[in-house]
Coordinates of C-alpha atoms in Angstrom, one line a residue:
M800 CA 33.7 -97.1 -29.6
K801 CA 31.6 -95.3 -32.2
L802 CA 29.9 -92.1 -31.3
I803 CA 27.0 -90.6 -33.3
I804 CA 26.8 -86.8 -32.5
A805 CA 23.9 -84.6 -33.6
G806 CA 25.0 -80.9 -33.9
A807 CA 28.0 -79.6 -35.7
G808 CA 28.3 -76.5 -33.6
S809 CA 30.7 -75.7 -30.8
S810 CA 29.5 -78.3 -28.3
G811 CA 29.2 -81.1 -30.9
L812 CA 32.7 -80.5 -32.2
G813 CA 34.0 -80.2 -28.7
V814 CA 32.7 -83.8 -28.1
A815 CA 34.1 -84.9 -31.4
L816 CA 37.6 -83.5 -30.4
A817 CA 37.5 -85.2 -27.0
A818 CA 36.4 -88.5 -28.5
A819 CA 38.6 -88.6 -31.7
R820 CA 41.8 -87.8 -29.9
R821 CA 41.2 -90.9 -27.8
G822 CA 40.8 -93.1 -30.9
W823 CA 37.0 -93.3 -30.9
Q824 CA 35.2 -93.3 -34.2
V825 CA 33.1 -90.2 -34.6
L826 CA 30.2 -89.5 -37.0
L827 CA 28.9 -86.0 -36.7
L828 CA 25.5 -85.0 -38.2
D829 CA 23.9 -81.6 -38.6
A830 CA 20.6 -80.5 -40.1
R831 CA 22.5 -77.5 -41.6
D832 CA 26.0 -76.5 -42.4
I833 CA 28.9 -76.8 -39.9
G834 CA 28.4 -74.1 -37.3
G835 CA 25.3 -72.8 -39.1
G836 CA 23.2 -72.5 -36.1
T837 CA 23.7 -70.5 -32.9
S838 CA 27.5 -71.0 -32.9
T839 CA 27.9 -68.5 -35.8
A840 CA 26.0 -65.8 -33.9
S841 CA 28.3 -65.2 -30.9
T842 CA 29.9 -61.9 -30.0
K843 CA 33.2 -63.4 -31.2
L844 CA 34.8 -63.2 -27.8
I845 CA 37.0 -65.8 -26.1
H846 CA 36.5 -64.7 -22.5
G847 CA 36.0 -65.8 -18.9
G848 CA 32.9 -63.8 -18.4
L849 CA 33.1 -60.6 -16.3
R850 CA 29.4 -60.6 -15.7
Y851 CA 29.7 -64.1 -14.1
L852 CA 32.6 -62.9 -12.0
E853 CA 30.5 -60.0 -10.6
S854 CA 27.7 -62.5 -9.9
A855 CA 30.1 -64.8 -8.1
V856 CA 31.4 -62.0 -5.9
R857 CA 28.0 -60.6 -5.0
S858 CA 26.1 -63.9 -4.5
F859 CA 28.9 -66.3 -3.5
R860 CA 27.8 -68.7 -6.2
Y861 CA 30.4 -71.4 -6.6
A862 CA 29.0 -72.3 -10.1
D863 CA 29.9 -68.8 -11.3
W864 CA 33.4 -69.0 -9.8
R865 CA 34.0 -72.3 -11.4
L866 CA 32.7 -71.1 -14.8
V867 CA 35.0 -68.1 -14.9
R868 CA 38.0 -70.2 -13.9
E869 CA 37.3 -72.8 -16.5
A870 CA 36.6 -70.2 -19.2
L871 CA 39.9 -68.4 -18.5
E872 CA 41.9 -71.6 -18.7
E873 CA 40.1 -72.4 -22.0
R874 CA 40.6 -68.9 -23.3
A875 CA 44.3 -69.5 -23.2
W876 CA 44.0 -72.8 -25.0
M877 CA 41.8 -71.4 -27.7
I878 CA 44.2 -68.5 -28.5
R879 CA 47.0 -71.0 -28.7
S880 CA 45.0 -73.4 -30.8
H881 CA 44.7 -71.3 -34.0
S882 CA 46.7 -68.1 -34.1
Q883 CA 45.2 -67.0 -37.4
L884 CA 41.6 -67.1 -36.2
C885 CA 42.1 -66.4 -32.5
K886 CA 43.9 -63.4 -31.1
P887 CA 44.2 -61.5 -27.8
L888 CA 42.0 -58.4 -27.8
P889 CA 42.4 -55.3 -25.5
L890 CA 39.1 -53.9 -24.2
V891 CA 38.5 -50.7 -22.3
V892 CA 36.0 -50.1 -19.5
P893 CA 35.0 -46.3 -19.5
I894 CA 35.2 -44.6 -16.1
R895 CA 33.2 -41.6 -14.9
S896 CA 34.3 -41.3 -11.3
R897 CA 36.9 -42.3 -8.7
V898 CA 34.4 -44.8 -7.2
E899 CA 34.0 -46.5 -10.6
Q900 CA 37.7 -46.4 -11.1
L901 CA 38.2 -48.3 -7.8
Y902 CA 35.3 -50.7 -8.3
Y903 CA 36.2 -51.8 -11.8
G904 CA 39.9 -51.8 -11.1
V905 CA 39.5 -54.3 -8.3
G906 CA 37.2 -56.4 -10.4
L907 CA 39.6 -56.5 -13.4
Y908 CA 42.6 -57.3 -11.3
L909 CA 40.6 -60.2 -9.7
Y910 CA 39.7 -61.4 -13.2
H911 CA 43.4 -61.2 -14.2
Y912 CA 44.6 -63.2 -11.1
L913 CA 41.9 -65.8 -11.5
S914 CA 43.5 -66.7 -14.9
I915 CA 46.8 -67.8 -13.2
P916 CA 48.8 -69.5 -14.8
H917 CA 47.1 -68.6 -18.1
R918 CA 47.3 -64.9 -17.9
L919 CA 47.2 -62.4 -20.7
A920 CA 48.5 -58.8 -20.1
A921 CA 47.6 -57.2 -16.7
P922 CA 45.0 -54.5 -16.5
S923 CA 46.2 -51.0 -17.0
W924 CA 44.9 -47.5 -16.6
V925 CA 44.1 -45.5 -19.7
D926 CA 44.4 -41.7 -19.1
L927 CA 42.0 -39.2 -20.6
E928 CA 44.3 -38.2 -23.5
S929 CA 44.9 -41.9 -24.5
F930 CA 41.2 -42.7 -24.0
Q931 CA 40.2 -39.9 -26.4
R932 CA 42.7 -41.1 -29.0
L933 CA 41.4 -44.7 -28.8
F934 CA 37.7 -43.5 -28.9
P935 CA 37.5 -40.1 -30.5
L936 CA 33.7 -40.0 -30.5
A937 CA 33.3 -41.0 -26.9
R938 CA 31.3 -38.5 -24.9
S939 CA 33.1 -36.1 -22.6
V940 CA 31.8 -37.5 -19.3
F941 CA 34.6 -40.0 -19.0
K942 CA 37.8 -39.5 -17.0
G943 CA 39.6 -42.4 -18.7
G944 CA 39.3 -46.1 -18.6
W945 CA 40.6 -49.5 -17.5
R946 CA 42.2 -51.7 -20.2
Y947 CA 42.0 -55.4 -19.8
W948 CA 42.5 -58.4 -22.2
D949 CA 40.4 -61.2 -23.5
G950 CA 40.4 -62.9 -26.9
Q951 CA 38.5 -62.5 -30.2
F952 CA 38.0 -65.2 -32.9
Q953 CA 36.1 -66.0 -36.1
D954 CA 33.6 -68.5 -34.7
R955 CA 32.1 -70.4 -37.6
L956 CA 35.4 -70.6 -39.6
Y957 CA 37.1 -71.9 -36.5
L958 CA 34.6 -74.8 -36.4
V959 CA 35.2 -75.6 -40.1
H960 CA 38.9 -75.6 -39.6
L961 CA 38.5 -77.8 -36.5
A962 CA 36.4 -80.3 -38.6
L963 CA 39.1 -80.3 -41.3
F964 CA 41.8 -80.9 -38.6
L965 CA 39.8 -83.9 -37.2
K966 CA 39.2 -85.3 -40.7
Q967 CA 42.9 -85.1 -41.6
R968 CA 44.1 -86.7 -38.3
Y969 CA 41.5 -89.0 -36.8
I970 CA 38.6 -91.4 -37.5
F971 CA 36.1 -88.6 -38.1
E972 CA 33.3 -87.9 -40.5
V973 CA 30.9 -85.0 -40.6
R974 CA 27.8 -84.9 -42.7
P975 CA 26.1 -81.5 -43.1
Y976 CA 22.4 -81.3 -44.1
H977 CA 21.8 -84.7 -42.5
R978 CA 19.0 -84.4 -40.0
V979 CA 18.3 -86.9 -37.3
T980 CA 14.6 -87.8 -37.3
E981 CA 14.4 -90.9 -35.1
I982 CA 16.5 -92.5 -32.4
S983 CA 16.1 -96.0 -31.0
S984 CA 18.3 -98.2 -28.9
G985 CA 18.7 -102.0 -28.5
G986 CA 21.0 -103.6 -26.1
R987 CA 24.4 -102.0 -26.5
R988 CA 23.8 -100.2 -29.7
V989 CA 21.9 -97.1 -30.7
R990 CA 20.3 -96.6 -34.1
V991 CA 19.3 -93.3 -35.8
R992 CA 17.2 -92.5 -38.8
V993 CA 18.6 -89.6 -40.9
Q994 CA 17.0 -87.5 -43.5
V995 CA 19.2 -86.0 -46.2
A996 CA 18.6 -82.6 -47.9
D997 CA 17.2 -84.4 -51.0
G998 CA 14.5 -86.0 -48.9
S999 CA 15.9 -89.5 -48.8
F1000 CA 16.5 -91.4 -45.6
Y1001 CA 19.1 -93.9 -44.3
E1002 CA 20.0 -95.5 -40.9
E1003 CA 23.2 -95.5 -38.9
E1004 CA 24.3 -97.5 -35.9
G1005 CA 26.7 -96.6 -33.1
D1006 CA 27.6 -97.4 -29.5
F1007 CA 26.3 -94.1 -28.1
F1008 CA 24.4 -91.0 -29.2
V1009 CA 25.2 -87.5 -28.2
N1010 CA 22.6 -84.7 -28.4
A1011 CA 24.7 -81.5 -28.9
T1012 CA 22.0 -79.5 -30.7
G1013 CA 22.2 -76.4 -28.5
P1014 CA 18.9 -74.6 -28.3
W1015 CA 17.2 -77.6 -30.0
A1016 CA 18.3 -80.1 -27.4
D1017 CA 14.9 -80.5 -25.7
E1018 CA 13.4 -81.3 -29.1
L1019 CA 15.8 -84.2 -29.6
R1020 CA 15.4 -85.4 -26.0
R1021 CA 11.6 -85.7 -26.7
K1022 CA 12.3 -88.0 -29.6
V1023 CA 13.7 -90.5 -27.1
R1024 CA 11.4 -89.7 -24.1
P1025 CA 8.2 -87.9 -25.3
D1026 CA 7.4 -87.0 -21.6
A1027 CA 10.9 -85.6 -20.9
V1028 CA 10.7 -82.4 -18.8
P1029 CA 12.3 -79.4 -20.7
R1030 CA 15.7 -78.5 -19.4
L1031 CA 16.5 -75.3 -21.3
R1032 CA 15.4 -71.7 -21.5
V1033 CA 16.3 -70.0 -24.7
S1034 CA 17.3 -66.3 -25.2
R1035 CA 18.0 -64.4 -28.3
G1036 CA 21.1 -62.3 -28.7
S1037 CA 21.2 -59.7 -31.5
H1038 CA 24.2 -57.9 -33.0
L1039 CA 24.8 -55.0 -35.4
V1040 CA 27.8 -54.3 -37.6
L1041 CA 28.8 -50.7 -38.5
P1042 CA 31.5 -49.2 -40.7
A1043 CA 34.6 -48.1 -38.7
E1044 CA 34.5 -44.7 -40.3
F1045 CA 31.2 -44.1 -38.7
L1046 CA 32.3 -45.3 -35.3
P1047 CA 36.1 -45.2 -35.1
I1048 CA 37.6 -47.3 -32.3
Q1049 CA 41.1 -48.6 -31.8
E1050 CA 40.3 -51.2 -29.1
G1051 CA 37.3 -53.0 -27.7
F1052 CA 34.9 -50.9 -25.6
L1053 CA 32.8 -52.4 -22.8
I1054 CA 29.6 -50.9 -21.5
P1055 CA 29.6 -52.5 -18.1
K1056 CA 26.0 -52.0 -17.0
T1057 CA 22.7 -51.9 -18.9
E1058 CA 19.2 -51.5 -17.5
D1059 CA 18.6 -55.3 -17.8
G1060 CA 21.9 -56.2 -16.1
R1061 CA 23.9 -57.1 -19.2
L1062 CA 27.2 -56.1 -20.6
L1063 CA 27.5 -54.6 -24.1
F1064 CA 30.5 -54.9 -26.3
I1065 CA 31.6 -52.6 -29.1
L1066 CA 34.5 -54.3 -30.9
P1067 CA 36.8 -53.8 -33.8
W1068 CA 35.8 -56.4 -36.4
L1069 CA 36.8 -57.7 -39.8
E1070 CA 37.4 -55.4 -42.8
S1071 CA 37.2 -52.1 -41.0
T1072 CA 33.9 -52.7 -39.3
V1073 CA 32.7 -52.5 -35.7
L1074 CA 30.6 -55.2 -34.0
V1075 CA 28.0 -54.2 -31.4
G1076 CA 26.2 -56.6 -29.1
T1077 CA 24.4 -58.2 -27.5
T1078 CA 20.8 -58.3 -26.3
D1079 CA 19.1 -60.9 -24.1
V1080 CA 15.5 -61.6 -24.9
E1081 CA 13.8 -64.8 -23.8
V1082 CA 11.9 -66.6 -26.6
A1083 CA 9.7 -69.7 -26.6
Q1084 CA 11.4 -71.5 -29.5
P1085 CA 14.6 -71.0 -31.5
E1086 CA 14.6 -70.4 -35.2
W1087 CA 17.1 -71.4 -37.9
T1088 CA 17.5 -68.0 -39.5
P1089 CA 16.4 -65.4 -36.9
S1090 CA 16.2 -61.7 -37.8
V1091 CA 17.1 -58.9 -35.5
P1092 CA 13.8 -57.3 -34.2
A1093 CA 13.5 -53.6 -34.6
A1094 CA 13.2 -53.2 -30.8
E1095 CA 16.5 -55.0 -30.2
E1096 CA 18.3 -52.9 -32.8
E1097 CA 17.0 -49.7 -31.2
Y1098 CA 18.1 -51.0 -27.8
L1099 CA 21.7 -51.3 -29.1
L1100 CA 21.6 -48.0 -30.9
T1101 CA 20.3 -46.3 -27.8
Y1102 CA 23.4 -47.3 -25.8
L1103 CA 25.6 -46.2 -28.7
R1104 CA 24.1 -42.8 -28.5
R1105 CA 24.6 -42.6 -24.7
Y1106 CA 28.3 -43.4 -24.9
F1107 CA 29.3 -41.9 -28.3
K1108 CA 28.6 -38.7 -30.2
V1109 CA 26.8 -40.5 -33.1
E1110 CA 23.5 -39.6 -34.6
D1111 CA 20.9 -41.1 -36.9
P1112 CA 20.9 -42.5 -39.5
F1113 CA 23.1 -45.4 -38.5
P1114 CA 24.7 -47.1 -41.5
V1115 CA 24.2 -50.7 -40.4
K1116 CA 26.0 -53.0 -42.7
A1117 CA 25.0 -56.3 -41.2
R1118 CA 22.6 -57.7 -38.6
F1119 CA 22.6 -61.2 -37.0
A1120 CA 21.0 -62.9 -34.1
G1121 CA 21.4 -66.3 -32.4
F1122 CA 20.1 -68.2 -29.4
R1123 CA 21.7 -69.1 -26.1
P1124 CA 20.7 -72.5 -24.6
L1125 CA 20.5 -71.7 -20.9
V1126 CA 20.0 -74.4 -18.3
A1127 CA 16.6 -73.7 -16.7
E1128 CA 17.9 -73.7 -13.1
S1129 CA 15.6 -70.9 -11.9
S1130 CA 12.8 -68.5 -12.9
R1131 CA 15.0 -65.5 -12.9
S1132 CA 15.8 -63.4 -16.0
T1133 CA 17.8 -65.1 -18.6
A1134 CA 20.3 -62.2 -18.5
R1135 CA 21.2 -63.4 -15.0
L1136 CA 21.5 -67.1 -15.7
A1137 CA 25.0 -68.5 -15.7
R1138 CA 26.4 -70.3 -18.8
S1139 CA 27.3 -73.5 -17.0
H1140 CA 26.7 -76.7 -18.9
I1141 CA 25.1 -80.0 -17.8
V1142 CA 25.6 -83.5 -19.0
E1143 CA 22.5 -85.7 -18.9
V1144 CA 22.9 -89.5 -19.5
W1145 CA 20.2 -92.0 -20.2
P1146 CA 22.2 -95.2 -20.1
Q1147 CA 19.5 -97.6 -21.2
Q1148 CA 18.9 -95.5 -24.3
R1149 CA 22.6 -95.0 -24.9
F1150 CA 21.8 -91.3 -25.1
L1151 CA 23.6 -88.3 -23.8
S1152 CA 22.5 -84.7 -23.9
L1153 CA 25.0 -81.9 -23.5
M1154 CA 23.2 -78.7 -22.6
G1155 CA 24.0 -75.1 -21.8
G1156 CA 27.6 -73.9 -21.7
K1157 CA 29.3 -71.2 -23.7
W1158 CA 31.6 -71.0 -26.7
T1159 CA 34.9 -70.5 -24.7
T1160 CA 34.3 -73.7 -22.7
F1161 CA 33.4 -75.9 -25.7
R1162 CA 36.4 -78.2 -25.2
K1163 CA 35.7 -78.7 -21.5
M1164 CA 32.1 -79.5 -22.4
G1165 CA 33.3 -82.2 -24.8
E1166 CA 35.7 -83.7 -22.2
D1167 CA 32.9 -83.9 -19.6
A1168 CA 30.6 -85.6 -22.1
V1169 CA 33.1 -88.2 -23.2
A1170 CA 34.0 -88.9 -19.5
A1171 CA 30.3 -89.5 -18.8
I1172 CA 30.0 -91.9 -21.7
A1173 CA 33.0 -93.9 -20.5
Q1174 CA 31.5 -94.1 -17.1
A1175 CA 28.1 -95.2 -18.4
V1176 CA 29.5 -98.0 -20.5
S1177 CA 32.1 -99.0 -17.8
I1178 CA 35.3 -98.5 -19.8
S1179 CA 38.5 -96.7 -18.9
L1180 CA 39.1 -93.3 -20.5
P1181 CA 42.6 -93.0 -21.9
A1182 CA 44.5 -89.7 -21.8
G1183 CA 44.6 -89.6 -25.6
D1184 CA 46.6 -87.2 -27.8
K1185 CA 47.5 -83.8 -26.5
V1186 CA 46.1 -81.3 -28.9
E1187 CA 47.5 -77.8 -28.7
S1188 CA 46.7 -76.7 -32.3
I1189 CA 43.7 -77.4 -34.5
E1190 CA 45.1 -75.7 -37.6
P1191 CA 44.4 -77.9 -40.6
D1192 CA 46.7 -78.5 -43.6
L1193 CA 45.4 -75.9 -46.1
S1194 CA 48.1 -76.5 -48.7
E1195 CA 45.5 -77.7 -51.2
L1196 CA 43.6 -74.5 -50.7
E1197 CA 46.7 -72.4 -51.5
E1198 CA 47.4 -74.5 -54.7
L1199 CA 43.8 -74.1 -55.9
R1200 CA 44.1 -70.3 -55.3
K1201 CA 47.1 -70.2 -57.5
I1202 CA 45.6 -72.3 -60.3
Y1203 CA 42.2 -70.7 -60.3
S1204 CA 43.1 -67.2 -59.3
L1205 CA 40.4 -65.4 -61.2
P1206 CA 38.2 -63.3 -58.8
L1207 CA 34.5 -64.1 -58.8
L1208 CA 33.8 -60.4 -59.1
S1209 CA 36.3 -57.7 -60.2
D1210 CA 35.9 -55.7 -57.0
E1211 CA 36.1 -58.7 -54.6
A1212 CA 39.2 -60.7 -53.5
F1213 CA 37.5 -64.1 -53.3
C1214 CA 38.7 -66.3 -56.2
E1215 CA 37.4 -69.4 -58.0
G1216 CA 40.0 -71.6 -56.4
E1217 CA 38.6 -71.0 -52.9
V1218 CA 35.1 -72.1 -54.1
R1219 CA 36.5 -75.3 -55.6
F1220 CA 38.4 -76.2 -52.4
W1221 CA 35.5 -75.7 -50.1
K1222 CA 33.2 -77.7 -52.4
R1223 CA 35.7 -80.5 -52.8
V1224 CA 37.2 -80.7 -49.3
G1225 CA 35.2 -78.4 -47.0
W1226 CA 31.7 -79.7 -47.1
A1227 CA 30.1 -76.7 -48.9
L1228 CA 26.9 -77.9 -50.5
Y1229 CA 25.3 -74.5 -51.3
P1230 CA 26.6 -71.0 -52.2
G1231 CA 25.6 -69.7 -48.7
D1232 CA 27.9 -72.3 -47.1
I1233 CA 30.9 -70.6 -48.7
V1234 CA 29.8 -66.9 -48.5
E1235 CA 28.6 -67.2 -44.9
G1236 CA 30.4 -70.3 -43.5
R1237 CA 33.8 -69.9 -45.0
W1238 CA 34.1 -66.2 -45.9
Q1239 CA 31.7 -64.9 -43.1
L1240 CA 30.7 -62.1 -45.4
H1241 CA 27.1 -61.9 -44.0
L1242 CA 28.7 -60.8 -40.7
I1243 CA 30.6 -58.0 -42.4
D1244 CA 28.4 -56.7 -45.2
Q1245 CA 25.1 -58.3 -46.1
V1246 CA 24.7 -56.5 -49.4
R1247 CA 28.0 -57.9 -50.6
A1248 CA 27.1 -61.3 -49.2
E1249 CA 23.9 -61.5 -51.2
R1250 CA 25.6 -60.3 -54.3
L1251 CA 28.3 -63.0 -54.1
K1252 CA 25.7 -65.7 -53.3
A1253 CA 23.8 -64.7 -56.5
V1254 CA 27.0 -64.9 -58.6
L1255 CA 27.9 -68.3 -57.0
G1256 CA 24.4 -69.6 -57.6
E1257 CA 24.7 -68.9 -61.4
R1258 CA 28.1 -70.6 -61.6
W1259 CA 27.8 -73.3 -59.0
S1260 CA 27.8 -76.4 -61.2
E1261 CA 30.9 -75.3 -63.1
L1262 CA 33.1 -74.6 -60.0
T1263 CA 33.9 -78.1 -59.1

């Protein structure tokens, strides 16, 4: 069985993992770099979804209960799968009153018990003195807080490492900057026409095609069925990155209720920074490189001012936005739509669309897609290898770091050996693929990221 998958983001690589570990041949195509779309613009949390738990309790929605249970199980697997890139993270819910203390305490203990047998540490009360030590600039209206645990990870680098792992272990090939332009089926095969970055075209054939393009899934569906009814609604989520000296926090901080029904997270991030997000604004169409609108930046800063003693100007070091592909199950606000996924199969066209979902459940999404393909072509689905770690062999990277240890810039730690490795082995075709996709510097400090991209651009041809 050969799968052709469009979309090298979390859902596409989830399908690739599920297929490859069963011995299927996988060809993964993406119009950009690995994880270069919406998968790199998450809030960097591995979590069950407290908002969906609250919705499940209030509305008795089974889909929300199931989503939280699945996500909590997958949270444990993701943290095990790559200990360098995925770590448990304590977060604190600030409390103003006894009523809030009881309400959120019950909810967090329910969240904890739903994770059985994949629990992290149990919730615990943070008294006022400890709370002020953890969040020295928090406003004085709080009486303390509830600490609970989820996970944090480096999303795009995780995908690159997963792709390396699959390449080293299975029948797997990924081709960044290869865009699917046409899809046709004949009998038991499917054929795709692919455009390369240089403008040339070629064709590939496989047994089944998987549309895992996230917010762009409806666009690809219409290439097969021009009259297909849209299945997605797309919302933009924006984030800000601030220096930790401006907003010192020792643990994650959860703002549990906003005016539009969202949660906001203020999280410790890489290189002594703080990540703030996210918004939820419905948009007509996704973009490849979205900017953070001024109104959404002000929305995030407004909540920072309400909860912390911080004033303008805010020294924002980085801004990034991405798009959530939400299944269009109702006309209600996108902020209230669940992140459940659906698998749509068109057997005659040998075409499957994997839509919706969330980062934490990417592996479950892949398993469901592969099971649906097996059912569609009437074959048994073997159990396959048990994969508990996706950490690739990076010994070649370490060797190249030693051989080419000269830093690219005197005040930066990134060396020439890293560039050579990612160009040779890690599918980096452009300077931005390394600076953003392997070093994630645009999510830490955009000025530094642009500076390094310029240096790499000047030396690109010699660093092979």
